[in-house]
Coordinates of C-alpha atoms in Angstrom, one line a residue:
X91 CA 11.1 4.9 20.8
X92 CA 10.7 1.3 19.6
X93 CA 9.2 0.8 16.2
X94 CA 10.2 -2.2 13.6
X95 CA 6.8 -2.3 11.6
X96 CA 8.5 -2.0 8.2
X97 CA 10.7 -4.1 6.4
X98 CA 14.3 -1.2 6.5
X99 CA 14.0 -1.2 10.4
X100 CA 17.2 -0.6 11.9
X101 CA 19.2 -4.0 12.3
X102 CA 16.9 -6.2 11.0
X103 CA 15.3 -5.8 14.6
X104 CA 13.9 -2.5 15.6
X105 CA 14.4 1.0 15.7
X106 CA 15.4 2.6 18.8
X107 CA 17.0 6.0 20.0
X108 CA 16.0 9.5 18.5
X109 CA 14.9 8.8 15.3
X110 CA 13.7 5.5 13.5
X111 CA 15.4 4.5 9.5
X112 CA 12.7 6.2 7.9
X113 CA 12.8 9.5 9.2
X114 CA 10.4 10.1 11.8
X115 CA 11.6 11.1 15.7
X116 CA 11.4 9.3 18.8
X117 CA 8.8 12.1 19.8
X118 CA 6.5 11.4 16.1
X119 CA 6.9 7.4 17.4
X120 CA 5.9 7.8 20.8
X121 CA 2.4 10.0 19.4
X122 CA 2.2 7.4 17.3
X123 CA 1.8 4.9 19.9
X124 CA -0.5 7.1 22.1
X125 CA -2.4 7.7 19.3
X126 CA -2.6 3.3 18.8
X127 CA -3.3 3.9 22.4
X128 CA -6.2 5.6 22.1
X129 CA -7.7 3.7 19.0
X130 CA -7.6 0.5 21.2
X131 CA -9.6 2.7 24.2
X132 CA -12.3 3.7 21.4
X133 CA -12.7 0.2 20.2
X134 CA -13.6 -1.2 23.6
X135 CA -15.5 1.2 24.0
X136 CA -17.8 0.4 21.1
X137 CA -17.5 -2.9 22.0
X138 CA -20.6 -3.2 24.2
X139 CA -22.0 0.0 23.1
X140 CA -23.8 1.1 20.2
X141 CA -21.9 3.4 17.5
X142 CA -22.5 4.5 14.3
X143 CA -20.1 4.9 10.9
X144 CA -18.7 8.4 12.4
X145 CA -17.1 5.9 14.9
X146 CA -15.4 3.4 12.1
X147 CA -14.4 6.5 10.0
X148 CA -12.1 8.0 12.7
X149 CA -10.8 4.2 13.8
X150 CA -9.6 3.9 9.7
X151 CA -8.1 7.8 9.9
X152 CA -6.2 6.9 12.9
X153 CA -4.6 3.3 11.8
X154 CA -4.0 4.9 8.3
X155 CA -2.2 7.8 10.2
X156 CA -0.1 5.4 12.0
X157 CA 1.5 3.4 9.0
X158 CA 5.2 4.2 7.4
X159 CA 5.6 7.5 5.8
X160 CA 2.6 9.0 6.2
X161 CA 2.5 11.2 8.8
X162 CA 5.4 13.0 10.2
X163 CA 3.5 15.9 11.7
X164 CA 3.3 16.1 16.1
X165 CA 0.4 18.6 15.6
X166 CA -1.7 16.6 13.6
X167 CA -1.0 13.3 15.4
X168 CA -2.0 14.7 18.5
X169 CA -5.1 16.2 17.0
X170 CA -6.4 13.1 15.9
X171 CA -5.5 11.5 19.2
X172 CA -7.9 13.9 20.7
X173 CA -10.6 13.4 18.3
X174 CA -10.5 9.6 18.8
X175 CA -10.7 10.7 22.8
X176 CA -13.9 12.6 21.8
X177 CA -15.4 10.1 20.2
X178 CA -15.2 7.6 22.6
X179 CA -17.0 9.7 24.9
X180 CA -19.7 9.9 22.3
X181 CA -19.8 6.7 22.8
X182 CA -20.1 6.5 26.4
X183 CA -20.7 9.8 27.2
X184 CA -21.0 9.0 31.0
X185 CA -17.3 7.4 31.5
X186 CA -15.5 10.4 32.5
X187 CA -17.4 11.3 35.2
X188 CA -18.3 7.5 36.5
X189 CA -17.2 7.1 40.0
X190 CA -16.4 3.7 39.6
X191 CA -14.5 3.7 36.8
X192 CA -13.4 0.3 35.3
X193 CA -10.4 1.7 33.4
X194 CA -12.0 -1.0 30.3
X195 CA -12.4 2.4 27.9
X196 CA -8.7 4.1 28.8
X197 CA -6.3 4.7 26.5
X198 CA -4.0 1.2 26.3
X199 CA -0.3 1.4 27.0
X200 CA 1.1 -0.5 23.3
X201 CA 4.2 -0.5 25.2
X202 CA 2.8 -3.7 26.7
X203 CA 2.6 -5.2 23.6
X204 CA 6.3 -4.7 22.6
X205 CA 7.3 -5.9 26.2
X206 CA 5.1 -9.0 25.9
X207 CA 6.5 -12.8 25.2
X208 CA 8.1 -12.7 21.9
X209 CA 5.3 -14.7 20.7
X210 CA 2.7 -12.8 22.0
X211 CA 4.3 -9.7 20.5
X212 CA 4.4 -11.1 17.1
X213 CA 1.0 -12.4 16.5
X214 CA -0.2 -8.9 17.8
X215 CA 2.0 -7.1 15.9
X216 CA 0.9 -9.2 12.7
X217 CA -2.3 -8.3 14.0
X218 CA -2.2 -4.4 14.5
X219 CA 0.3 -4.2 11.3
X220 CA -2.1 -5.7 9.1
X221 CA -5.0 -4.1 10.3
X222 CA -3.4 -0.7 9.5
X223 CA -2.8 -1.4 5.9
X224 CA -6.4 -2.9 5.9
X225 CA -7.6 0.9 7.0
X226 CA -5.8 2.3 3.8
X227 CA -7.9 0.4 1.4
X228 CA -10.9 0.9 3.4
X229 CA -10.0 4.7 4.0
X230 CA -10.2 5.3 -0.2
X231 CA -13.4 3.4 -0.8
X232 CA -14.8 5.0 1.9
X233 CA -13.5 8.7 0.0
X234 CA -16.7 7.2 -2.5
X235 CA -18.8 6.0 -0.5
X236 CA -18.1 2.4 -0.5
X237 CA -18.7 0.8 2.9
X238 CA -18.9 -2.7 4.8
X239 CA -20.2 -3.9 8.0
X240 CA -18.4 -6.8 8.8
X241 CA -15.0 -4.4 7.4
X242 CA -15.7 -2.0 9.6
X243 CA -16.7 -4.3 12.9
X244 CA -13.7 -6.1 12.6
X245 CA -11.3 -3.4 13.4
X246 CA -13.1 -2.7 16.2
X247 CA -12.6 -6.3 17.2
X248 CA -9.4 -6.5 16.2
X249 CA -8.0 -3.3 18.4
X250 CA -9.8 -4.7 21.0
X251 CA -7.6 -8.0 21.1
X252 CA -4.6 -6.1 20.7
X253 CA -5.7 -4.9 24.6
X254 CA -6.4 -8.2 26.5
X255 CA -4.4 -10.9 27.9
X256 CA -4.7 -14.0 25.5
X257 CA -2.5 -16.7 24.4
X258 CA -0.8 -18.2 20.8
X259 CA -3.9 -20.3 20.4
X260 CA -6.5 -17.7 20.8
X261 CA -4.6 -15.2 18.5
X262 CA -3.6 -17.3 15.7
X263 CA -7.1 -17.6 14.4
X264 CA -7.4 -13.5 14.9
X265 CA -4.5 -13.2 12.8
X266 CA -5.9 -15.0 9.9
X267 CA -9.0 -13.7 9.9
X268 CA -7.2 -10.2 9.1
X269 CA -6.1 -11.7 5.7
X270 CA -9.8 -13.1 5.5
X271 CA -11.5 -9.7 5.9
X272 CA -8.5 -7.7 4.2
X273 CA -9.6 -9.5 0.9
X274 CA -13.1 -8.2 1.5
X275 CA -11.6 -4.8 2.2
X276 CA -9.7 -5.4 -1.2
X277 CA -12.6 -6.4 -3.1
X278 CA -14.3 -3.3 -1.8
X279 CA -12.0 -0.7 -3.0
X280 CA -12.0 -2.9 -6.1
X281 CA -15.7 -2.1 -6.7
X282 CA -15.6 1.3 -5.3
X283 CA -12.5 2.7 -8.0
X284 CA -14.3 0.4 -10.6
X285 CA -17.5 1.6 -10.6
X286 CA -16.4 4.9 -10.0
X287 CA -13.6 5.4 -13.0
X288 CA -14.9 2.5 -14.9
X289 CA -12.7 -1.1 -15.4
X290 CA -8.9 -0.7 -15.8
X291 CA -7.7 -1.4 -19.6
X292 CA -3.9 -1.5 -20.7
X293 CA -2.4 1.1 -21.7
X294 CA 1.2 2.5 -22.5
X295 CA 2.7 5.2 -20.2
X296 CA 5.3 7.6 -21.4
X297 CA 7.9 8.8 -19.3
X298 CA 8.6 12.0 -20.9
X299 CA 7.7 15.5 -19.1
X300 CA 6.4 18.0 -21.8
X301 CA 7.7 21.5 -21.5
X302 CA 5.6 23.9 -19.5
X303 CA 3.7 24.0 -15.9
X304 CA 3.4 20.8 -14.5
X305 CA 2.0 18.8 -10.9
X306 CA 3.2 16.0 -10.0
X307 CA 0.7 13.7 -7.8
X308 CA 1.8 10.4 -5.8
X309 CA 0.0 8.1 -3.7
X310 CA -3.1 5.9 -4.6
X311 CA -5.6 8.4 -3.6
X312 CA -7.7 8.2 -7.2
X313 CA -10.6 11.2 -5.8
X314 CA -8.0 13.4 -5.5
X315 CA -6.4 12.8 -8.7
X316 CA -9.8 13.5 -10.1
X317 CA -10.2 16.3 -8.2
X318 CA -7.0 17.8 -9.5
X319 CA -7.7 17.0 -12.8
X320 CA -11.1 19.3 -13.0
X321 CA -9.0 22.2 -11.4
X322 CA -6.8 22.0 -13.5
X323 CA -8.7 21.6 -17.0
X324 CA -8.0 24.4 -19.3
X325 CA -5.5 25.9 -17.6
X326 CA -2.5 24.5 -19.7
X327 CA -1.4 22.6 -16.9
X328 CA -0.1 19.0 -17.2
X329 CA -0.5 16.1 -14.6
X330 CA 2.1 13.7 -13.9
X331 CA 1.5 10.3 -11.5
X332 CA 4.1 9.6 -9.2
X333 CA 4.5 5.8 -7.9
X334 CA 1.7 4.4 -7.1
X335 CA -0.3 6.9 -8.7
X336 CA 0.5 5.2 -12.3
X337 CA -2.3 2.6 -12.3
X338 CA -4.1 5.7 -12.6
X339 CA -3.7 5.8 -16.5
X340 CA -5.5 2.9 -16.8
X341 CA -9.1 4.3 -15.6
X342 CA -11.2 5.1 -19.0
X343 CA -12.9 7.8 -16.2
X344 CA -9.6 9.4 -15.3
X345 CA -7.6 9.0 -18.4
X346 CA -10.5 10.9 -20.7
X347 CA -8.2 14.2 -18.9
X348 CA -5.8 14.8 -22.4
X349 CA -4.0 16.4 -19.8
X350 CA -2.6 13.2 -17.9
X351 CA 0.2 13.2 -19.6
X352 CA 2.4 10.6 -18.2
X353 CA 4.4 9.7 -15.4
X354 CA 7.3 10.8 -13.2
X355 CA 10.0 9.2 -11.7
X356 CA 10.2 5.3 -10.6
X357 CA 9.6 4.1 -7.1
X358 CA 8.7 6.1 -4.1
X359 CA 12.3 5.9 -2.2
X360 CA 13.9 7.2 -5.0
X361 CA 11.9 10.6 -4.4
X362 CA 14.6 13.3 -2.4
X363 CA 17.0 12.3 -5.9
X364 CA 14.0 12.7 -8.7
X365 CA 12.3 15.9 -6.7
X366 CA 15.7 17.6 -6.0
X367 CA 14.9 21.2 -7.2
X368 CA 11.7 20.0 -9.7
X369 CA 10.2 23.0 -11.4
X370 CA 7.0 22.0 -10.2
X371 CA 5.1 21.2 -7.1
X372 CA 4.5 17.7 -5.6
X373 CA 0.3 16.8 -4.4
X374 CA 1.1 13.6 -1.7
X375 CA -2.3 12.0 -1.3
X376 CA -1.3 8.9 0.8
X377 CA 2.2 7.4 1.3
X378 CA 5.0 7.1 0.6
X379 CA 6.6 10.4 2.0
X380 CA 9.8 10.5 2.9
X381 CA 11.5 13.4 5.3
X382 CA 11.3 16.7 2.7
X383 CA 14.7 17.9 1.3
X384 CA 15.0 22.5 1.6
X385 CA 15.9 21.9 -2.7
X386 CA 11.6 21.1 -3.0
X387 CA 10.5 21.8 0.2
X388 CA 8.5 24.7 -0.8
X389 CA 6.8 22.8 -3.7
X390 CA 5.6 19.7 -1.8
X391 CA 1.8 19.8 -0.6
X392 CA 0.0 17.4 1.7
X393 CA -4.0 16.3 1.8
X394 CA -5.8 13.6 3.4
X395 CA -3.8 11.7 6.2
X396 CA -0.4 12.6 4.8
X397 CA 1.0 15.8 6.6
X398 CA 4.8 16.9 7.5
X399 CA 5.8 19.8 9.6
X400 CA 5.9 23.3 7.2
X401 CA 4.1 22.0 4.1
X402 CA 1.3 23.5 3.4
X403 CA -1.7 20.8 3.7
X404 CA -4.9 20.8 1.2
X405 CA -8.0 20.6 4.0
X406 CA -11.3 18.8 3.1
X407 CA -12.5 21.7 0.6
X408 CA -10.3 19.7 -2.1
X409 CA -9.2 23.3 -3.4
X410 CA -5.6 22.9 -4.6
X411 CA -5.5 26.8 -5.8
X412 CA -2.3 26.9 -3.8
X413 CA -0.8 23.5 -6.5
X414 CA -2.0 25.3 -9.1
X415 CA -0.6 29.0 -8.3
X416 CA 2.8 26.8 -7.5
X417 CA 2.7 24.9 -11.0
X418 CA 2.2 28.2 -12.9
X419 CA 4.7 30.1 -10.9
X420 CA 7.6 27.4 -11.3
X421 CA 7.1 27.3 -14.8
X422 CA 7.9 23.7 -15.3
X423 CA 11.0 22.4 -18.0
X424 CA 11.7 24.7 -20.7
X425 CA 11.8 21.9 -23.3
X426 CA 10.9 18.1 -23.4
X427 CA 12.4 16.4 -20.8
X428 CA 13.1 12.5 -21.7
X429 CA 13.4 10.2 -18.3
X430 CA 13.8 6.6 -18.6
X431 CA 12.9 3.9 -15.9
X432 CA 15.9 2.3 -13.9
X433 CA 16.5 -0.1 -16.9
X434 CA 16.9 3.1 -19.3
X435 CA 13.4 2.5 -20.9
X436 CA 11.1 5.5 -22.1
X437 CA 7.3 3.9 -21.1
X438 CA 5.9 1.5 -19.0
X439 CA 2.5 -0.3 -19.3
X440 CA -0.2 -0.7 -16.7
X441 CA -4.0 -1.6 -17.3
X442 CA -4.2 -5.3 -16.5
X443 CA -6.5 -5.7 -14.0
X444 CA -9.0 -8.9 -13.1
X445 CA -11.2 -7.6 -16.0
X446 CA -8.6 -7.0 -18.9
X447 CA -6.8 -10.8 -17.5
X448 CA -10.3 -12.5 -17.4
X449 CA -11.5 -11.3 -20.5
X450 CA -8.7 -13.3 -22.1
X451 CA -9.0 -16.5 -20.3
X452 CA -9.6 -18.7 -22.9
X453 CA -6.4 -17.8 -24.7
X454 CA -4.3 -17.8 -21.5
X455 CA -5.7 -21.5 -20.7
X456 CA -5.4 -22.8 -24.6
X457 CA -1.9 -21.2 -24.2
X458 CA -0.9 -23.2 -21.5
X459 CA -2.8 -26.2 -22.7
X460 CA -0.6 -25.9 -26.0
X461 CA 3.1 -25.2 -24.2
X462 CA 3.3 -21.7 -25.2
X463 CA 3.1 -20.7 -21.6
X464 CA 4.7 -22.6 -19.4
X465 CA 5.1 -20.9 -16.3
X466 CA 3.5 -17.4 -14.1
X467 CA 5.1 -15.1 -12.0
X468 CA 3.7 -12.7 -9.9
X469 CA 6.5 -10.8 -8.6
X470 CA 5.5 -7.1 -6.8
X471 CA 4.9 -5.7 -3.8
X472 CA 6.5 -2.7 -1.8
X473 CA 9.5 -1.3 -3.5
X474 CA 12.6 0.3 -0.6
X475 CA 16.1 1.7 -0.3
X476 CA 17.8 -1.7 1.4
X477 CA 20.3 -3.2 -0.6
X478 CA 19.5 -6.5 -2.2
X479 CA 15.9 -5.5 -4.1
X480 CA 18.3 -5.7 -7.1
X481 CA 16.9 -9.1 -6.9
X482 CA 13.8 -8.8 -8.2
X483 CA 14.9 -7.3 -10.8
X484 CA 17.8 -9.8 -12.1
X485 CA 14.9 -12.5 -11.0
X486 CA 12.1 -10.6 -14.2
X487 CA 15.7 -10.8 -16.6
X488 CA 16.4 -14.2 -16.2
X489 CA 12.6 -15.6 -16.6
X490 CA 12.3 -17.8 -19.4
X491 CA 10.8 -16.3 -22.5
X492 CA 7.7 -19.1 -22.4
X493 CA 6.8 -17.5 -19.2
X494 CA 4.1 -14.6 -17.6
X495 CA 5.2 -12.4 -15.4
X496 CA 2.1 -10.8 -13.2
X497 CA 3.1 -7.1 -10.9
X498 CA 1.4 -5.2 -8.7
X499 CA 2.7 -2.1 -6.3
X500 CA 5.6 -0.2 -6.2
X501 CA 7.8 -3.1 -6.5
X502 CA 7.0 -3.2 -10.0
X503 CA 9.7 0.1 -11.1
X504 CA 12.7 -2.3 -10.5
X505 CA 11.5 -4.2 -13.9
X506 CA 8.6 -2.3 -15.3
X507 CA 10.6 -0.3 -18.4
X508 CA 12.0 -3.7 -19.1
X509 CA 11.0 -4.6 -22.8
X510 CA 10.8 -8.6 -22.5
X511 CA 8.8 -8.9 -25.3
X512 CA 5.4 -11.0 -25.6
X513 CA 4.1 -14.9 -25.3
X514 CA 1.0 -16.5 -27.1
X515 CA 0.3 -12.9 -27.9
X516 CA 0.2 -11.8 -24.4
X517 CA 3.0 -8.9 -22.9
X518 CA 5.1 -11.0 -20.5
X519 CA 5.0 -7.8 -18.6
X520 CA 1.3 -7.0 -16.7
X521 CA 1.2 -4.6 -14.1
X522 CA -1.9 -5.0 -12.4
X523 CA -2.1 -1.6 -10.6
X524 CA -1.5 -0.8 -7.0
X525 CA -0.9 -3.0 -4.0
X526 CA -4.4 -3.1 -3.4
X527 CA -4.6 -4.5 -7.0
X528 CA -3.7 -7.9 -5.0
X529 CA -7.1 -9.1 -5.1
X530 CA -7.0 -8.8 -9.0
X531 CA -4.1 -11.2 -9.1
X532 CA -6.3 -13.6 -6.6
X533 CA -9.1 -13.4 -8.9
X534 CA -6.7 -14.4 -11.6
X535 CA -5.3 -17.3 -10.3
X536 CA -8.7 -18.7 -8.6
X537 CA -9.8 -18.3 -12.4
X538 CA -7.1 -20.3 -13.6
X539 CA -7.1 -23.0 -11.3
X540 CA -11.3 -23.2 -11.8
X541 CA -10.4 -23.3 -15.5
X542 CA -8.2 -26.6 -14.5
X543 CA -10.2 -27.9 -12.2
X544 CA -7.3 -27.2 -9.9
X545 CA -6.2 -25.6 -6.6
X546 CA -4.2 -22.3 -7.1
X547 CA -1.2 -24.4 -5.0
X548 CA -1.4 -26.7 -8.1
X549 CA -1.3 -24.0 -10.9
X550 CA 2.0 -23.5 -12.8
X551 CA 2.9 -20.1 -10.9
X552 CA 5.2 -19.4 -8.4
X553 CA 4.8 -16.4 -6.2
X554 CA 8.0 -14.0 -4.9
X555 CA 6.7 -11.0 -3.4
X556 CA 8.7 -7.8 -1.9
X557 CA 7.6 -6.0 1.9
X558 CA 8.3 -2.4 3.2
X559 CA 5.0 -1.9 5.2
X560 CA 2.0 -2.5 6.7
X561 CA 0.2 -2.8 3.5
X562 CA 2.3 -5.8 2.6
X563 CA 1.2 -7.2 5.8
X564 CA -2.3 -7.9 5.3
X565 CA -1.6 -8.6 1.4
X566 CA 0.3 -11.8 2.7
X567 CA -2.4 -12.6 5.5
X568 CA -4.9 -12.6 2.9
X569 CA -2.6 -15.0 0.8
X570 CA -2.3 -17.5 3.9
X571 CA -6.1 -17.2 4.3
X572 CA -6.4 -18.5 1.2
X573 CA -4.2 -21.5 1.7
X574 CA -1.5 -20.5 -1.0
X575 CA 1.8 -22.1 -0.4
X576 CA 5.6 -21.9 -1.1
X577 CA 5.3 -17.8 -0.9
X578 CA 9.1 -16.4 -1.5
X579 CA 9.1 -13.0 1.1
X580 CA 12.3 -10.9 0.7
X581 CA 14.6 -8.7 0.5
X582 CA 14.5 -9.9 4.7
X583 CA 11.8 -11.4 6.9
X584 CA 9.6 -9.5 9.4
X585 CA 11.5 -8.2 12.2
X586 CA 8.5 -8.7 14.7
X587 CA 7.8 -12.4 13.5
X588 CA 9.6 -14.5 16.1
X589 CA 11.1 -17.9 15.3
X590 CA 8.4 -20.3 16.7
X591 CA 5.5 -18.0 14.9
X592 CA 7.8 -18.1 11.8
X593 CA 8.5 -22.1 11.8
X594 CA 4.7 -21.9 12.3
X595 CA 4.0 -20.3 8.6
X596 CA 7.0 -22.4 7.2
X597 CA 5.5 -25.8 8.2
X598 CA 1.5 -24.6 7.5
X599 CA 2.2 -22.8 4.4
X600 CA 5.7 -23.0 3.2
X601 CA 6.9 -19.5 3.4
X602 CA 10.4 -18.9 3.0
X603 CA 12.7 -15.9 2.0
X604 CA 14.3 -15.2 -1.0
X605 CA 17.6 -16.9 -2.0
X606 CA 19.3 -16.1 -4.9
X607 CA 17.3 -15.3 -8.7
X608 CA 19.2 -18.1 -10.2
X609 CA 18.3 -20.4 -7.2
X610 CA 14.6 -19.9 -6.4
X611 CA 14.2 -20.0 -10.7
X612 CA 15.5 -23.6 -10.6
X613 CA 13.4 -24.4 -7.6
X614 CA 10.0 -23.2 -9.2
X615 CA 10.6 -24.2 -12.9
X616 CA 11.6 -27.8 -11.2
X617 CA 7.9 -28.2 -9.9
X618 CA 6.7 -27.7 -13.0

């Protein structure tokens, strides 16, 4: 195998051998790359022949399929291998028996791709990388119905490139038009979760479990929460996010449920510690999953792309019956059970969104027209297990008190239960939601610097963001679309961004990795 698509590969450079960092084998990796394989074969397929949505929908299953902890299941890789196979010959339903065959519709070997000049490899890998998180967010608006033509055409284009010969120059442009149409994908599932469960408003999370039956539901799948929260109405069972789930609370559609009580746990690679022999059954609806410990194995359930070997998997019915037998059998905590975040606090607050930020803009500009704010933040992104994310969390402490500090994602538990107090009114403290949530914080800061009469590279705020995957990959694309500079990427760079590609970003837009909290602080306060 060969794999070093997320940020804890092994050695900074690539996992190799029997089994990759985050769990999955050399034989899950090499599916994985068929499956990419395929994908690639569909898309140029479709590229000179006419296709309808079916063929998108199973392009966006399969590059959701492929990113980190998702999918750790051979059987269900292969079968959607074979139903991207299918499909093409849908597509071009005479290719398999053409006697001249032109090989332009066969499965692609990726193993070109990681052999290729390091150059090559990296803007393709930037390319495919960010493409895959790009198919997350489209995969959940498209759960309600939310889909867009240029969105879904681009993938097709975008697998396609992965398969031809072309040099730096061609693929540069290709790789920022993935952060161009990512923030249309963003904007998308935006619309899609806001129209559906209404706008996001703040609201404070407690991180106690009540005694009694409990389900516990991670990932940022909001229609299945929904889902499980009719099922489960009336039935003296409680509902607990998990992760990324928490932005959850925030949606008046979803939070109506009195049973959404609160939330579990912190961040999504502390999981095989918090679920060790939990009295209650786990509902994955996207990643993160991580490789299932025997202590909860028989409590963890699967549904949508997310599937491991043994765990029973929810189909498209939505019927959880088997989460709900599980709750009521294990009985959940025979008392209160009080959890604290990392930093020992007993809530957390999530809720503000674009519209809760916006709706305050003209005391957040008199407030930093006046001095009370001096300085924003957004610190967030994928949380992980590597050592040195303790940064981001000394980084939040040491923030001066006259400053706002924005979050997003999973990276957001390292700090969240921190009480920090407020500015000019304000919570120092907003979580904007999930990593999708990005295009909130965009909408903020193009607010801001319209308020100004500004660019955003101009606006007091300084921007440090952490990486674990390939939704952290198009997130930053979509930032260097946009032309915002001096982006601070840590705890280590991309493994597959090679040295000319990466003095490229540094001397176009000023990327750099992080250095030390006290350090970076003095660098960004100084600009001020």
């Amino acid at each position: 195998m060969f794999c070093f698509q997320c940020e804890q590969t092994a050695g900074c450079s690539g996992c190799t051998g029997s089994a990759g960092v985050c769990g999955k084998t050399a034989d899950t990796a090499n599916l994985q790359d068929e499956l990419t394989g395929a994908l690639i074969g569909l898309a140029r397929a479709c590229e000179n022949n006419p296709h309808d949505e079916s063929v998108t929908d199973v392009l966006i299953e399969g590059l959701f399929t492929t990113i980190t902890n998702v999918n750790f299941n051979d059987e269900t890789i292969k079968e959607i291998t074979e139903k991207v196979r299918k499909k093409k010959y849908e597509v071009v339903p005479n290719c398999s028996i053409c006697t001249a065959k032109c090989g332009n519709t066969d499965d692609y070997d990726v193993k070109k791709i990681w052999d290729a000049d390091e150059d090559i490899r990296s803007l393709k890998s930037l390319i495919l990388f960010g493409i895959r998180g790009m198919a997350a967010y489209a995969y959940h608006a498209n759960v309600l119905g939310y889909r867009d033509d240029t969105v879904n055409n681009f993938f097709i284009k975008a697998l396609c490139v992965l398969g031809y010969d072309m040099g730096k120059e061609a693929l540069l442009p290709i790789t920022m038009e993935v952060g161009e149409v990512n923030l249309r994908c963003m904007e998308l599932l935006d619309k899609a979760n806001t129209e559906t469960y209404g706008t996001p408003t703040p609201v404070k999370v407690p991180l106690t479990v009540e005694k009694g039956p409990f389900i516990v539901i991670t990932g940022h799948d909001l229609y299945d929460l929904k889902q499980l929260l009719e099922q489960t109405k009336d039935k003296g069972i409680n509902i607990y996010t998990h992760g990324e789930m928490l932005p959850a609370h925030a949606y008046p559609e979803l939070k109506k449920y009195t049973h959404l009580k609160g939330n579990f746990g912190t961040a999504w690679q502390n999981q095989q510690k918090e679920f060790d022999n939990i009295p209650a059954p786990v509902l994955f609806t996207t990643n993160c999953l991580m490789p299932v410990k025997e202590s909860y194995a028989d409590r963890v359930f699967t549904t949508e792309v997310v599937s491991y070997p043994e765990m029973v998997h929810i189909g498209e019915d939505k019927d959880f019956t088997p989460v709900i037998e599980k709750a009521l059998e294990l009985g959940g905590y025979d008392e209160d059970k009080h959890f604290t975040g990392i930093n020992g606090g007993h809530e957390v607050v999530t809720g503000f969104a674009h519209g809760t930020v916006l709706s305050v803009a003209d005391k957040v500009v008199e407030a930093v027209k006046n001095g009370d704010i001096k300085h924003f933040f957004l610190v967030g992104g994928c949380d992980g297990a590597r050592p040195g994310r303790n940064y981001y969390t000394e980084f939040v402490k040491q923030t001066p008190k006259n400053s706002v500090i924005l979050t997003l994602a999973c990276g957001k538990y390292r700090f969240n239960d921190l009480e920090l107090g407020e500015v000019a009114g304000l919570p120092r403290i907003m979580d904007m939601g999930q990593c999708n949530d990005a295009f909130s914080a965009i909408k903020v800061a193009v607010a801001l610097a319209g308020a100004f009469d500004c660019s955003v590279n101009e606006l007091p705020l300084s921007i440090v963001l952490s990486w674990y995957e390939q939704k952290a990959v198009c997130i930053l694309l979509t930032l260097l679309h946009l032309g915002i500079n001096n982006i601070h990427l840590g705890p280590t760079l991309p493994a597959f961004v090679s040295p000319n590609i990466l003095d490229f970003l540094v001397e176009n837009f000023g990327i750099s990795p992080t250095g030390t909290p006290e350090g970076d602080l003095k660098k960004f306060l100084n600009m001020d």
